Coordinates of C-alpha atoms in Angstrom, one line a residue:
M85 CA 0.0 0.0 0.0
T86 CA 1.4 3.4 -0.9
R87 CA 0.3 7.0 -0.5
R88 CA 1.6 10.4 -1.3
G89 CA 3.4 11.9 1.6
G90 CA 6.7 13.0 3.0
Y91 CA 8.7 16.1 2.0
Q92 CA 7.7 17.8 -1.3
G93 CA 5.4 14.9 -2.3
F94 CA 8.0 12.1 -2.3
Q95 CA 6.3 8.8 -2.6
Y96 CA 7.0 6.4 0.2
V97 CA 5.8 3.0 1.3
L98 CA 3.8 2.4 4.5
Y99 CA 5.3 -0.8 5.9
S100 CA 3.3 -3.2 8.0
R101 CA 5.0 -4.7 11.1
A102 CA 5.3 -7.9 9.2
E103 CA 7.3 -6.2 6.4
F104 CA 9.6 -4.4 8.8
F105 CA 11.9 -6.6 10.8
V106 CA 11.3 -6.3 14.5
K107 CA 13.0 -8.3 17.2
V108 CA 10.4 -9.7 19.6
F109 CA 11.5 -10.0 23.2
T110 CA 9.6 -12.7 25.2
Y111 CA 8.4 -11.1 28.4
D112 CA 7.2 -12.8 31.6
A113 CA 5.8 -11.2 34.7
A114 CA 9.1 -11.3 36.5
S115 CA 11.1 -9.7 33.6
V116 CA 8.5 -7.0 33.1
A117 CA 8.7 -6.0 36.7
A118 CA 12.5 -6.2 36.9
I119 CA 13.1 -4.2 33.7
S120 CA 10.5 -1.6 34.7
A121 CA 12.0 -1.2 38.1
T122 CA 15.5 -0.9 36.7
L123 CA 14.6 1.8 34.2
S124 CA 12.5 3.4 36.9
A125 CA 8.8 4.3 37.1
D126 CA 9.6 8.0 36.8
R127 CA 11.5 7.5 33.5
L128 CA 8.8 5.3 32.1
L129 CA 6.0 7.6 33.1
S130 CA 5.6 9.2 29.7
Y131 CA 5.4 5.8 28.1
G132 CA 2.2 4.9 29.8
T133 CA 3.0 3.3 33.1
L134 CA 0.3 5.0 35.2
A135 CA -1.7 1.9 34.4
T136 CA -0.8 -0.9 36.8
S137 CA -1.3 -4.2 34.8
S138 CA 1.6 -6.1 33.4
S139 CA 0.1 -5.8 29.9
D140 CA 0.2 -2.0 30.2
E141 CA 3.8 -2.2 31.5
R142 CA 4.7 -4.3 28.4
T143 CA 3.2 -1.8 26.1
A144 CA 5.2 0.9 27.9
L145 CA 8.4 -1.1 27.5
D146 CA 7.6 -1.6 23.8
L147 CA 7.1 2.1 23.3
Y148 CA 10.4 2.7 25.2
V149 CA 12.3 0.4 22.9
W150 CA 10.6 2.0 19.8
N151 CA 11.6 5.4 21.1
A152 CA 15.3 4.3 21.5
G153 CA 15.2 2.9 18.0
F154 CA 13.7 6.0 16.4
A155 CA 16.3 8.2 18.2
G156 CA 19.0 6.0 16.8
A157 CA 17.5 6.3 13.3
L158 CA 17.5 10.1 13.6
F159 CA 21.2 10.5 14.1
G160 CA 22.0 10.2 10.4
P161 CA 19.4 12.8 9.2
I162 CA 20.3 15.2 12.1
Q163 CA 24.0 14.8 11.3
A164 CA 23.4 15.6 7.7
V165 CA 21.4 18.8 8.3
E166 CA 23.7 19.9 11.1
V167 CA 26.9 19.5 9.0
A168 CA 25.2 21.2 6.0
F169 CA 24.0 24.0 8.2
R170 CA 27.4 24.8 9.8
N171 CA 29.2 24.5 6.4
S172 CA 26.7 26.9 4.8
I173 CA 27.2 29.4 7.6
H174 CA 31.0 29.0 7.4
R175 CA 30.9 29.6 3.6
E176 CA 28.9 32.8 3.8
M177 CA 30.8 34.2 6.9
S178 CA 34.1 33.5 5.0
A179 CA 32.7 35.6 2.0
I180 CA 31.5 38.4 4.3
F181 CA 34.9 38.8 6.0
G182 CA 37.0 37.8 3.0
T183 CA 38.8 35.0 4.9
P184 CA 38.1 31.4 6.0
V185 CA 39.3 32.4 9.5
W186 CA 36.6 35.0 9.8
Y187 CA 36.1 34.0 13.5
S188 CA 39.6 35.5 14.2
D189 CA 38.7 38.8 12.5
Y190 CA 38.8 41.7 14.8
K191 CA 35.5 43.0 13.5
F192 CA 33.8 39.7 14.1
K193 CA 35.1 39.5 17.7
T194 CA 34.0 43.1 18.3
A195 CA 30.5 42.4 17.2
S196 CA 30.2 39.1 19.1
P197 CA 32.4 39.1 22.2
H198 CA 30.2 36.6 24.0
L199 CA 31.2 34.0 21.4
I200 CA 35.0 34.4 21.9
G201 CA 35.0 31.9 24.8
S202 CA 33.7 29.1 22.5
L203 CA 36.4 29.8 20.0
I204 CA 39.1 29.8 22.6
E205 CA 37.8 26.5 24.1
V206 CA 37.8 24.7 20.7
A207 CA 41.2 26.1 19.7
G208 CA 42.6 24.9 23.1
R209 CA 41.2 21.5 22.7
L210 CA 42.6 21.1 19.2
T211 CA 46.0 22.2 20.5
R212 CA 45.9 19.7 23.4
E213 CA 45.0 16.9 20.9
K214 CA 47.8 18.0 18.6
K215 CA 45.4 18.8 15.8
P216 CA 45.6 21.7 13.4
V217 CA 43.8 24.8 14.6
D218 CA 42.5 25.5 11.1
P219 CA 39.1 26.2 9.6
P220 CA 38.0 22.6 8.9
H221 CA 38.8 21.6 12.5
M222 CA 37.4 24.8 14.1
V223 CA 34.2 24.5 12.1
A224 CA 33.8 20.8 13.1
G225 CA 34.6 21.6 16.7
L226 CA 32.2 24.5 17.4
H227 CA 29.0 23.3 18.9
F228 CA 25.6 23.7 17.3
G229 CA 24.7 26.5 19.7
F230 CA 27.6 28.7 18.4
W231 CA 26.2 28.6 14.9
T232 CA 22.6 29.3 15.9
Q233 CA 23.8 32.4 17.8
L234 CA 24.9 33.9 14.5
L235 CA 21.3 33.9 13.3
K236 CA 20.1 36.2 16.1
A237 CA 19.4 39.9 15.5
G238 CA 22.2 40.7 18.0
P239 CA 22.6 43.7 20.3
D240 CA 20.8 46.6 18.7
G241 CA 20.4 44.5 15.6
N242 CA 24.1 44.4 14.8
F243 CA 24.1 40.7 13.8
T244 CA 21.3 41.4 11.3
R245 CA 23.2 44.3 9.8
K246 CA 26.8 42.9 9.9
F247 CA 26.0 39.3 9.2
W248 CA 22.6 38.5 7.9
N249 CA 22.1 41.4 5.6
A250 CA 25.8 41.3 4.5
G251 CA 25.3 37.9 3.1
L252 CA 24.6 35.3 5.8
S253 CA 21.1 35.0 4.5
E254 CA 22.6 33.3 1.5
A255 CA 23.3 30.2 3.6
F256 CA 19.5 29.5 3.2
L257 CA 19.5 30.4 -0.5
H258 CA 16.7 28.0 -1.3
Y259 CA 14.2 29.2 1.4
P260 CA 10.8 29.6 -0.3
G261 CA 10.2 33.3 -1.2
G262 CA 13.8 34.3 -0.5
S263 CA 15.7 34.1 2.8
R264 CA 16.8 37.7 3.3
N265 CA 13.5 39.0 4.7
H266 CA 12.7 35.9 6.7
Q267 CA 15.5 35.8 9.3
G268 CA 13.1 35.3 12.2
E269 CA 11.2 32.5 10.6
I270 CA 14.4 30.7 9.6
R271 CA 16.0 31.1 13.0
G272 CA 12.8 29.9 14.7
E273 CA 12.8 26.6 12.7
I274 CA 16.5 26.1 13.4
M275 CA 16.0 26.6 17.1
R276 CA 13.1 24.1 17.1
L277 CA 15.3 21.6 15.3
K278 CA 18.0 22.3 17.8
G279 CA 15.7 21.6 20.7
F280 CA 14.6 18.3 19.2
R281 CA 18.2 17.4 18.4
N282 CA 19.0 17.9 22.1
R283 CA 16.1 15.7 23.2
V284 CA 17.5 12.9 20.9
A285 CA 21.0 13.4 22.3
H286 CA 19.8 13.2 25.9
H287 CA 17.7 10.1 25.5
E288 CA 14.4 11.9 26.2
P289 CA 10.9 10.7 25.0
L290 CA 10.2 11.5 21.4
H291 CA 7.1 9.5 20.8
N292 CA 4.8 12.2 22.3
K293 CA 6.7 15.2 20.7
R294 CA 5.1 14.9 17.2
P295 CA 8.0 12.8 15.8
E296 CA 6.5 12.8 12.3
A297 CA 6.5 16.6 12.2
E298 CA 10.0 16.9 13.7
Y299 CA 11.3 14.5 11.0
E300 CA 9.6 16.7 8.3
R301 CA 11.3 19.7 9.9
I302 CA 14.7 18.1 9.4
L303 CA 13.9 17.5 5.7
R304 CA 12.5 21.0 5.3
V305 CA 15.5 22.8 6.8
S306 CA 17.9 20.6 4.8
S307 CA 16.1 21.7 1.6
W308 CA 16.8 25.3 2.3
L309 CA 20.5 24.5 2.4
E310 CA 20.6 22.2 -0.6
P311 CA 17.6 20.9 -2.6
A312 CA 19.2 17.5 -3.2
L313 CA 19.8 16.9 0.5
P314 CA 16.3 15.8 1.7
R315 CA 16.0 13.2 -1.1
W316 CA 19.4 11.8 -0.1
I317 CA 18.5 11.8 3.6
E318 CA 15.2 10.0 2.8
H319 CA 16.9 7.3 0.7
H320 CA 19.1 6.3 3.6
S321 CA 16.8 6.9 6.5
R322 CA 14.8 4.3 8.4
C323 CA 12.6 6.9 10.0
R324 CA 9.6 6.5 7.8
K325 CA 9.5 2.7 8.5
L326 CA 9.8 3.2 12.2
L327 CA 7.1 5.9 12.3
V328 CA 4.5 3.4 11.1
T329 CA 5.6 0.7 13.6
K330 CA 5.2 2.9 16.7
P331 CA 3.3 1.0 19.4
I332 CA 0.1 2.5 20.7
S333 CA 0.7 3.9 24.2
S334 CA -1.8 3.7 27.1
P335 CA -4.8 6.1 27.0
G336 CA -3.7 9.6 27.9
F337 CA -0.1 9.3 26.7

């Protein structure tokens, strides 16, 4: 069975549980109780463990396992969009300042003194690890939060004037309708993506955070950076298959 769906109308297949390989763990009452206690009732709460029967506990554990599997499947798509994002920002900031070491430029540091600490930390770590303190290593070493900071309006709007309007908007060249006049909307989507990324990284529940919509956001943002990227992500991703195998949680969850 197929339907139209996914990003920009890509056709994908809805897989049944029988078509998608799932390892089945054989539970008994003792193992359900032991695993639930080990993971803790507090941690399992969002997976439906307010109900007290062992059947409900098994459903919660199934959802917990699905959540972990989906989080694992997201690492590839998130990695792709994050790497593309920082490389696009680096490309445009290099053009604005006329150098690939734009982060060392006096004018950049004057405009963003609160970011200097991150630059010093990464340079110090590279030095300790005996790695080159060059643009490829610096770009890879700076955390996602550093890059998102560059999308802010900045004090008195100076980031908008000195970065965004000077060419940083071109990092999102394929944003529908043009990126220059949509700084707020673009940053909002990036920040929502960042929040979801952090939930994935910290092993938090995803099943009740609109996972389908969050996966679509990854594809949408990637398309603003490079139109070919979402199709490539989709081809290699297991997320679609996992989304249609999500266990049904207990009522209220």
